[in-house]
CSV table of C-alpha atoms and ligand atoms in Angstrom, one decimal:
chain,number,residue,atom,x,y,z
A,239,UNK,CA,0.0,0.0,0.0
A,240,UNK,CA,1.2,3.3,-0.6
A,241,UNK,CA,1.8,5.8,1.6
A,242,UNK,CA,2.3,9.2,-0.2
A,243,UNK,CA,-0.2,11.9,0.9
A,244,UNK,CA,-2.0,9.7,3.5
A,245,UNK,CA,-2.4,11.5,6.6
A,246,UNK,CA,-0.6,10.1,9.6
A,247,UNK,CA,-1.7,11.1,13.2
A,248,UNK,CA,1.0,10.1,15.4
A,249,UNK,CA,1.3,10.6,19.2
A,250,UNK,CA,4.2,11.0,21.4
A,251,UNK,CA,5.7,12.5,18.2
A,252,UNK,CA,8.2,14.8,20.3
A,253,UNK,CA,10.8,12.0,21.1
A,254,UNK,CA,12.2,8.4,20.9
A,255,UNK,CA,10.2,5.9,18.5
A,256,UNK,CA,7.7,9.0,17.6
A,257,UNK,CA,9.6,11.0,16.1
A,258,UNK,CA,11.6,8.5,14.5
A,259,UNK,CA,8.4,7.3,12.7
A,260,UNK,CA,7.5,10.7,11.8
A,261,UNK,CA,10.6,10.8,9.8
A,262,UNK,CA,10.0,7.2,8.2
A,263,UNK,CA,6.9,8.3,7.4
A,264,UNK,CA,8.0,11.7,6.3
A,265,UNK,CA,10.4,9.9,3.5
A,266,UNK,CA,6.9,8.2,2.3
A,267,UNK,CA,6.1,11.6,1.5
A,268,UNK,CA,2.9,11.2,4.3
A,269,UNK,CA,0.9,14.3,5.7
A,270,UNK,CA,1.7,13.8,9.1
A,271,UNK,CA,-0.1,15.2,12.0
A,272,UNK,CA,1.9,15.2,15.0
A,273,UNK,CA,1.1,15.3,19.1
A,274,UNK,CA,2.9,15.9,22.4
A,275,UNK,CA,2.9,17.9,25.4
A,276,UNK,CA,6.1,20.0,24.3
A,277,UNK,CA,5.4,22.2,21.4
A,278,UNK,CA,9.1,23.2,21.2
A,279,UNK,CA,9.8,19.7,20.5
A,280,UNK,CA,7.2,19.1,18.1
A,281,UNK,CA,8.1,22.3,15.9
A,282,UNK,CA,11.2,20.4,15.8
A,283,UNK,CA,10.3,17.1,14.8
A,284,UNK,CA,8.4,18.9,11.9
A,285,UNK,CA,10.8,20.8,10.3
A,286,UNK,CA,12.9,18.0,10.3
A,287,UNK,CA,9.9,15.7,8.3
A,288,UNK,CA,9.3,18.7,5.9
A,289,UNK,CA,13.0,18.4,5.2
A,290,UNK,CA,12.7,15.0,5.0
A,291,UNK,CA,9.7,14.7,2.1
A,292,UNK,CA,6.6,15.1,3.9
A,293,UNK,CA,3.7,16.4,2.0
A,294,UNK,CA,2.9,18.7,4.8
A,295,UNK,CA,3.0,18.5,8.6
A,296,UNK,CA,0.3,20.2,11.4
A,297,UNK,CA,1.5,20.1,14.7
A,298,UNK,CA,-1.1,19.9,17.9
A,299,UNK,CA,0.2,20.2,21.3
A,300,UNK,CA,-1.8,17.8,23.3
A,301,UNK,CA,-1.9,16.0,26.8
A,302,UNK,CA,-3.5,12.2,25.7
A,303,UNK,CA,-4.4,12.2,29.3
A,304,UNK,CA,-7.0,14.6,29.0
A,305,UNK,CA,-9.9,13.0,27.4
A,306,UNK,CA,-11.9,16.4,26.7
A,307,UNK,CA,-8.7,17.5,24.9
A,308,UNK,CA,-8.2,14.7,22.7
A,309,UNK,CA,-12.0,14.8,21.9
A,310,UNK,CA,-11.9,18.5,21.1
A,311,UNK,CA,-8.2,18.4,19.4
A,312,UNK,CA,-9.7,16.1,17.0
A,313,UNK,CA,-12.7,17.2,16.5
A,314,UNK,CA,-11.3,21.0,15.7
A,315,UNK,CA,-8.8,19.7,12.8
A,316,UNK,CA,-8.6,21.8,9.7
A,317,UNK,CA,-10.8,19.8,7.0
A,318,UNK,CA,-7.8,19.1,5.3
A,319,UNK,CA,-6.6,17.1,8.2
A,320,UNK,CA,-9.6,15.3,9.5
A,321,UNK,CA,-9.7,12.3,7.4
A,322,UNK,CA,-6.8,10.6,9.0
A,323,UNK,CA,-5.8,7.4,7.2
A,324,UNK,CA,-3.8,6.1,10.0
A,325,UNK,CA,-3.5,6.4,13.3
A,326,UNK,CA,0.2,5.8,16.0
A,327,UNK,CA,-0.9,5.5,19.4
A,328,UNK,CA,2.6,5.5,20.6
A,329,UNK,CA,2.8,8.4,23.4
A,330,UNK,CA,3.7,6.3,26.6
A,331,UNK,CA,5.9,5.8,29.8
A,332,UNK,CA,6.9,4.1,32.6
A,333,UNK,CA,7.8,5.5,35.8
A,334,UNK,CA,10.0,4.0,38.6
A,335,UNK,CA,11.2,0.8,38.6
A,336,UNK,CA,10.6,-0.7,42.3
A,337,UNK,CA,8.1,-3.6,44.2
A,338,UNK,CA,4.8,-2.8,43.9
A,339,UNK,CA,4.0,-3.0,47.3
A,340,UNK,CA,6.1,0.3,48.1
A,341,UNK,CA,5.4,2.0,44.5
A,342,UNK,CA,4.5,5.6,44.5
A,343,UNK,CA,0.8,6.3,43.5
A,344,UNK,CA,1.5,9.0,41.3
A,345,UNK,CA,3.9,7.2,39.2
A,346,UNK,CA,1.4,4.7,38.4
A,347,UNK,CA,-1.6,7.3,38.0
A,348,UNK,CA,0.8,9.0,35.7
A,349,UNK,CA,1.7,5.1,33.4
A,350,UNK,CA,-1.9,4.0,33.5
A,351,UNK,CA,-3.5,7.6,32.4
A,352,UNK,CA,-1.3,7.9,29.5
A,353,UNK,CA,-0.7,4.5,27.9
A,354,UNK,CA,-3.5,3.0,28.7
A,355,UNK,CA,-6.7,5.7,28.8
A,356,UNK,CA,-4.9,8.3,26.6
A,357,UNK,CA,-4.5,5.3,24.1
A,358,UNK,CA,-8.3,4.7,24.6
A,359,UNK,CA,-9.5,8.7,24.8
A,360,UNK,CA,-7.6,8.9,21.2
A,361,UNK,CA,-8.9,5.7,19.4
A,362,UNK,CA,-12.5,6.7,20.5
A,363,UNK,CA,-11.7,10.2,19.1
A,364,UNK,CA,-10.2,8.8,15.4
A,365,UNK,CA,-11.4,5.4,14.6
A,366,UNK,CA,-15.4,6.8,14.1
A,367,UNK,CA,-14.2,8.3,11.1
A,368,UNK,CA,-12.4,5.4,10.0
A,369,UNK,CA,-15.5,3.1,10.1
A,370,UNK,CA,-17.3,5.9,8.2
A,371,UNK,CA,-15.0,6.0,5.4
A,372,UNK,CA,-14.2,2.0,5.9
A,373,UNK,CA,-10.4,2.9,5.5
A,374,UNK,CA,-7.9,2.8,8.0
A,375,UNK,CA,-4.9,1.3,10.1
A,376,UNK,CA,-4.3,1.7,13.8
A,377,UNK,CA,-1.0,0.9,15.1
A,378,UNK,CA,-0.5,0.6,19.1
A,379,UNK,CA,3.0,0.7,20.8
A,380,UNK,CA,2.9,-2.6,23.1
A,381,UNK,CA,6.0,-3.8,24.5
A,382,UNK,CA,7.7,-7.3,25.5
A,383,UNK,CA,6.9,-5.7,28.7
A,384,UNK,CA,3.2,-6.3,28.4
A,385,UNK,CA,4.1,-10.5,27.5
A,386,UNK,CA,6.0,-11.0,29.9
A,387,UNK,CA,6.1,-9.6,33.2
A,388,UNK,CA,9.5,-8.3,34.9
A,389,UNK,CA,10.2,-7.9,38.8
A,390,UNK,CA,10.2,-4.1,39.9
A,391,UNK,CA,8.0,-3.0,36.9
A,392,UNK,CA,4.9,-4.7,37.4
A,393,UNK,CA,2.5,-1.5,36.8
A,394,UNK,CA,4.7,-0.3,33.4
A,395,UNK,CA,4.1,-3.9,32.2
A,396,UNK,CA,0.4,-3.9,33.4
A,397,UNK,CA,-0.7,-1.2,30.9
A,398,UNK,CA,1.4,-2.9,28.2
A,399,UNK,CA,-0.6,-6.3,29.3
A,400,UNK,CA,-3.9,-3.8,28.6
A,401,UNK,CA,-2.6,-2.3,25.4
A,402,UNK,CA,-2.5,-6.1,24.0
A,403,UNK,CA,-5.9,-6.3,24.9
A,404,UNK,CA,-7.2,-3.8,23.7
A,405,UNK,CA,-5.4,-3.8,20.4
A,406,UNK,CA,-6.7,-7.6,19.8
A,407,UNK,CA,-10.8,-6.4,20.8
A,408,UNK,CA,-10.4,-3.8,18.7
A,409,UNK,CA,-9.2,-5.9,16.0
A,410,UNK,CA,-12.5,-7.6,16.5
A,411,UNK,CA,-14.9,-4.6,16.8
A,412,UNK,CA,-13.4,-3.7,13.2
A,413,UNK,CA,-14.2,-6.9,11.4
A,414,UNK,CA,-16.3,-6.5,8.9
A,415,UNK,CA,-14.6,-3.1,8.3
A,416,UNK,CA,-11.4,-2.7,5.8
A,417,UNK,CA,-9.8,-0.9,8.9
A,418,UNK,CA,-6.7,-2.8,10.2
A,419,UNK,CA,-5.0,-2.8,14.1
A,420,UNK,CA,-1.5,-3.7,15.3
A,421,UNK,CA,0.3,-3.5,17.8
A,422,UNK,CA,4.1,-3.1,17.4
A,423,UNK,CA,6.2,-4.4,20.3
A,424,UNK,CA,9.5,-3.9,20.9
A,425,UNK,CA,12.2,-4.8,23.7
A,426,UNK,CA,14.7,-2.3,24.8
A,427,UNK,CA,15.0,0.4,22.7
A,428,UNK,CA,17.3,3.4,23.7
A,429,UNK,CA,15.3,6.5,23.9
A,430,UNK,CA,14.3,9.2,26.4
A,431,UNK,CA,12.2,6.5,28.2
A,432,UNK,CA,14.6,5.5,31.1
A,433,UNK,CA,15.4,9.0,31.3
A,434,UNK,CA,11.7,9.2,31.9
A,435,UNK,CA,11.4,6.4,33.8
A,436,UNK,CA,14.8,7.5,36.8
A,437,UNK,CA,13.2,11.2,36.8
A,438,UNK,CA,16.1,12.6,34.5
A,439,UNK,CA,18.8,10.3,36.3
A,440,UNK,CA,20.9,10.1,33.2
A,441,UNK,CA,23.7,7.6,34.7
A,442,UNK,CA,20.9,5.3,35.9
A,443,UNK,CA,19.1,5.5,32.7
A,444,UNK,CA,22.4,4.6,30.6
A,445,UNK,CA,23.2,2.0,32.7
A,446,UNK,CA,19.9,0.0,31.3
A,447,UNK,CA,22.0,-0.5,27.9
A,448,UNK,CA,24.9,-1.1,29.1
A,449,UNK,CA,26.8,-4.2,27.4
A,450,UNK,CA,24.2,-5.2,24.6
A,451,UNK,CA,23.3,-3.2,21.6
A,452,UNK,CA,19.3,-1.7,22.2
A,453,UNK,CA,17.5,-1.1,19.3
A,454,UNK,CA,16.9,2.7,18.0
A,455,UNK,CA,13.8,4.5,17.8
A,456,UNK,CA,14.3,3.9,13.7
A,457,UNK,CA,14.4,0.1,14.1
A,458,UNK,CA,11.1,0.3,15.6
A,459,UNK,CA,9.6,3.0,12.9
A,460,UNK,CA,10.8,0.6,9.6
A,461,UNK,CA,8.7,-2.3,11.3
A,462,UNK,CA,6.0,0.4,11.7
A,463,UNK,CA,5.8,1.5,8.3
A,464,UNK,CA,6.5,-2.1,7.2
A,465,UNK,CA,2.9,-3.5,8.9
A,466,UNK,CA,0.9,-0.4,7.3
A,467,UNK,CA,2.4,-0.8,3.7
A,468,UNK,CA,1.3,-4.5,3.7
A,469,UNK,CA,-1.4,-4.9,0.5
A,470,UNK,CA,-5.0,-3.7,2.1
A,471,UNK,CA,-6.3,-7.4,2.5
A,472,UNK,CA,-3.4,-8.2,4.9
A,473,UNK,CA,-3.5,-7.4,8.6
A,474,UNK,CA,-0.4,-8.0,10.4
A,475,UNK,CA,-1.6,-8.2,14.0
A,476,UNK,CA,1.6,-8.3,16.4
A,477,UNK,CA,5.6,-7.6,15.5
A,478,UNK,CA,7.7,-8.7,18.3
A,479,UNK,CA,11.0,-7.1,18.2
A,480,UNK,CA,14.3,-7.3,20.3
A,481,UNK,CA,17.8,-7.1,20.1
A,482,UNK,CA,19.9,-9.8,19.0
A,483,UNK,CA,21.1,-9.7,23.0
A,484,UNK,CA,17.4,-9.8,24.8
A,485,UNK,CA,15.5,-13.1,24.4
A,486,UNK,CA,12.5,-11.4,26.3
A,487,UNK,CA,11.8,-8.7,29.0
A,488,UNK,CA,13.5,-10.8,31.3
A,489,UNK,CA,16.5,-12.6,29.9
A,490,UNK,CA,19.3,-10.3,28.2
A,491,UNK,CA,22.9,-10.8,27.1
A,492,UNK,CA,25.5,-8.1,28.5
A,493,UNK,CA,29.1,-7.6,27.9
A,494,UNK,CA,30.8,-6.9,30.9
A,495,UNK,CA,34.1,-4.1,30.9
A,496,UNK,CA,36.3,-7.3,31.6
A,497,UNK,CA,35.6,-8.6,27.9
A,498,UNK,CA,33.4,-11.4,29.5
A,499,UNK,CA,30.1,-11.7,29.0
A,500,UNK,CA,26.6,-12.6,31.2
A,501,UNK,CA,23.4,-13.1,30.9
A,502,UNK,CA,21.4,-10.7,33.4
A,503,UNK,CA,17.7,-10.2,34.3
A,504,UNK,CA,15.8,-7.6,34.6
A,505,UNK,CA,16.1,-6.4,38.3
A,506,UNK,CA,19.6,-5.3,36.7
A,507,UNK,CA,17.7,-2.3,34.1
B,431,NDP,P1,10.3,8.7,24.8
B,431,NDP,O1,10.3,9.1,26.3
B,431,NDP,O2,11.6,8.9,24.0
B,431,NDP,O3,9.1,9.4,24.1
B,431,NDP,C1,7.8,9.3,24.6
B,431,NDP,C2,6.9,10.3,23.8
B,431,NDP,O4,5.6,10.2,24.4
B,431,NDP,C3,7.3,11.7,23.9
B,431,NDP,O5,7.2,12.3,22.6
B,431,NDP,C4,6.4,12.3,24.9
B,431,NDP,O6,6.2,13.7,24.5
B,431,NDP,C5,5.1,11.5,24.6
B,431,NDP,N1,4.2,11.6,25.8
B,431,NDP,C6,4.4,11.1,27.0
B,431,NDP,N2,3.3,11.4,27.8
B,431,NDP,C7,2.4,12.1,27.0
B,431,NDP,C8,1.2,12.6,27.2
B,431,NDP,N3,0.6,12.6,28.4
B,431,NDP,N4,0.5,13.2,26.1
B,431,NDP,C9,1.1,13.2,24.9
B,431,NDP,N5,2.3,12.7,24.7
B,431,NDP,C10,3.0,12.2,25.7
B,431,NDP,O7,9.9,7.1,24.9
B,431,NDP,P2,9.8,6.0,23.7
B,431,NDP,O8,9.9,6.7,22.4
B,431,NDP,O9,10.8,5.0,24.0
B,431,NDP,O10,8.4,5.5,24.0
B,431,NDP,C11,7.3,5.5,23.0
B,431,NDP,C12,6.4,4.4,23.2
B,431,NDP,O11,7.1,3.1,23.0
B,431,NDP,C13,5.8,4.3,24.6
B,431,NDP,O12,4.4,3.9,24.5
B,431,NDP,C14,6.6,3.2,25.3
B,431,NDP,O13,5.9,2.5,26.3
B,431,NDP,C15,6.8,2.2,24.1
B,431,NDP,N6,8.0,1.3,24.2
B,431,NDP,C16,9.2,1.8,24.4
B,431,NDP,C17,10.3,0.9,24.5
B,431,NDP,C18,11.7,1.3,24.9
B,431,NDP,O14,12.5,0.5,25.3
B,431,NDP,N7,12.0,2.6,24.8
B,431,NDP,C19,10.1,-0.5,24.3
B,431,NDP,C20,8.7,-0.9,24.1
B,431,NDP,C21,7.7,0.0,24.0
B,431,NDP,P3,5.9,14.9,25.5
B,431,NDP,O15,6.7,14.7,26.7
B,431,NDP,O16,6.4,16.1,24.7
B,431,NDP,O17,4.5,15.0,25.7
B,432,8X3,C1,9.9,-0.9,27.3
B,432,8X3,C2,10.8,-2.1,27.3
B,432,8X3,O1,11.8,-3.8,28.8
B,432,8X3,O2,12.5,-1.5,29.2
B,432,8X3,O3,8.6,-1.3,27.0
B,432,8X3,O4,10.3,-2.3,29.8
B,432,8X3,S1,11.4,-2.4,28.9
């Protein structure tokens, strides 16, 4: 399927895997219709696609959190943009990594709001119109995190676990539509997110890659792009990703300073 001039609404598009797959979508020569909190960022990230081959870009600074945002954000598109072929739910975190029985509330509030309701408050707002026309693709950003569950980080991979549910029911709300739903999901993958996740600790968040080669936000964007070209008739429902040195979200490979080498789990991210 060609992408050239389709209009791609991606969230989260400020950073990491977003903004990489603004710019993969950007060389497709997409519209793309970026959203994140930081406006700075976004401006950014456009500039960059425009350079890159997009047909146009529209920015729209926008908490997914806030469900009467999203709803109004959407709903108060330009005509031009309103008609949007397919949709990136990708604007996520994780905060903390410790047990759950001494967790901090707001650091869950904060995970479950944003990947798991803001996921929901935008595919309620978009996917109406896609039944209308009976033409779409939504792609949602799970995680190995959400298959298999690791010690310390048992909320994170709760919403993950929620995002693979609700990525398969709405795959079957939509049948008998020609509107398609996958859900991408990666293992590490060396962005802003364990920046996020230590609170801007910037050691600690560099530690997590440490001794294995992550994957980059591009990595993820070239299987992104790959599931939404697929012919119309074909709907790729999951893409599981890693690096070569992560079997799952608890087994990894690490080369150690000594020139030795380890396998260590994930109460070492
Ligand atoms: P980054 O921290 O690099 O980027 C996260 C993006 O989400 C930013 O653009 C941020 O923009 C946006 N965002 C966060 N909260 C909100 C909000 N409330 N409203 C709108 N936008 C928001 O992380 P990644 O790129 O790594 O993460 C992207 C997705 O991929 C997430 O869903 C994550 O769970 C998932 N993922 C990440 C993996 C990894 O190892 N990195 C592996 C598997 C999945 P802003 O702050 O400007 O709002
Ligand atoms: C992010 C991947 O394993 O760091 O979903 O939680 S992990």
């Amino acid at each position: 399927m060609k992408l050239t001039g389709k209009i791609v609404c991606i969230t989260g598009a400020s950073a990491g895997i977003g903004e990489a797959t603004a710019h993969a979508f950007a060389a497709e020569g997409a519209r793309l219709l970026l959203a994140a909190r930081r406006a700075d960022r976004l401006a950014a990230t456009a500039e960059a696609c425009l350079a890159r081959g997009a047909a146009a870009v529209h920015t729209v600074a926008l908490d997914v959190r806030q469900a009467e945002a999203v709803r109004a954000a959407v709903e108060a598109l330009p005509a031009e943009w309103q008609a949007i072929d397919i949709l990136v739910n990708n604007a996520g975190l994780s905060r903390g990594l410790e047990k759950l029985y001494t967790g901090s509330l707001e650091d869950w509030d904060e995970m479950i709001d944003t990947n798991v309701k803001g996921l929901l408050y935008m595919t309620r707002a978009v996917v109406p119109g896609m039944v209308e026309r009976n033409s779409g693709h939504v792609v949602n950003l799970g995680s190995t995190a959400g298959e298999v569950t690791y010690p310390n980080g048992a909320v994170y991979c709760a919403t993950k676990a929620a995002e693979k549910a609700i990525n398969d029911g709405l795959r079957q709300d939509l049948l008998g539509t020609a509107v398609r739903v996958t859900s991408i999901n990666p293992g590490m993958v060396e962005t802003e997110f364990s920046q996020v996740r230590f609170h801007g600790d910037q050691e600690r968040a560099a530690k997590v890659y440490q001794g294995l080669q992550p994957l980059t936000g591009a990595d993820v964007a070239d299987a992104i792009v790959w599931a939404v070209s697929r012919p119309a008739h074909v709907n790729i429902a999951h893409v599981l990703l890693t690096p070569v040195a992560q079997a799952n979200s608890l087994l990894f490979h690490r080369e150690t300073a000594g020139g030795q080498s380890g396998s260590g789990q994930a109460g070492s991210r």
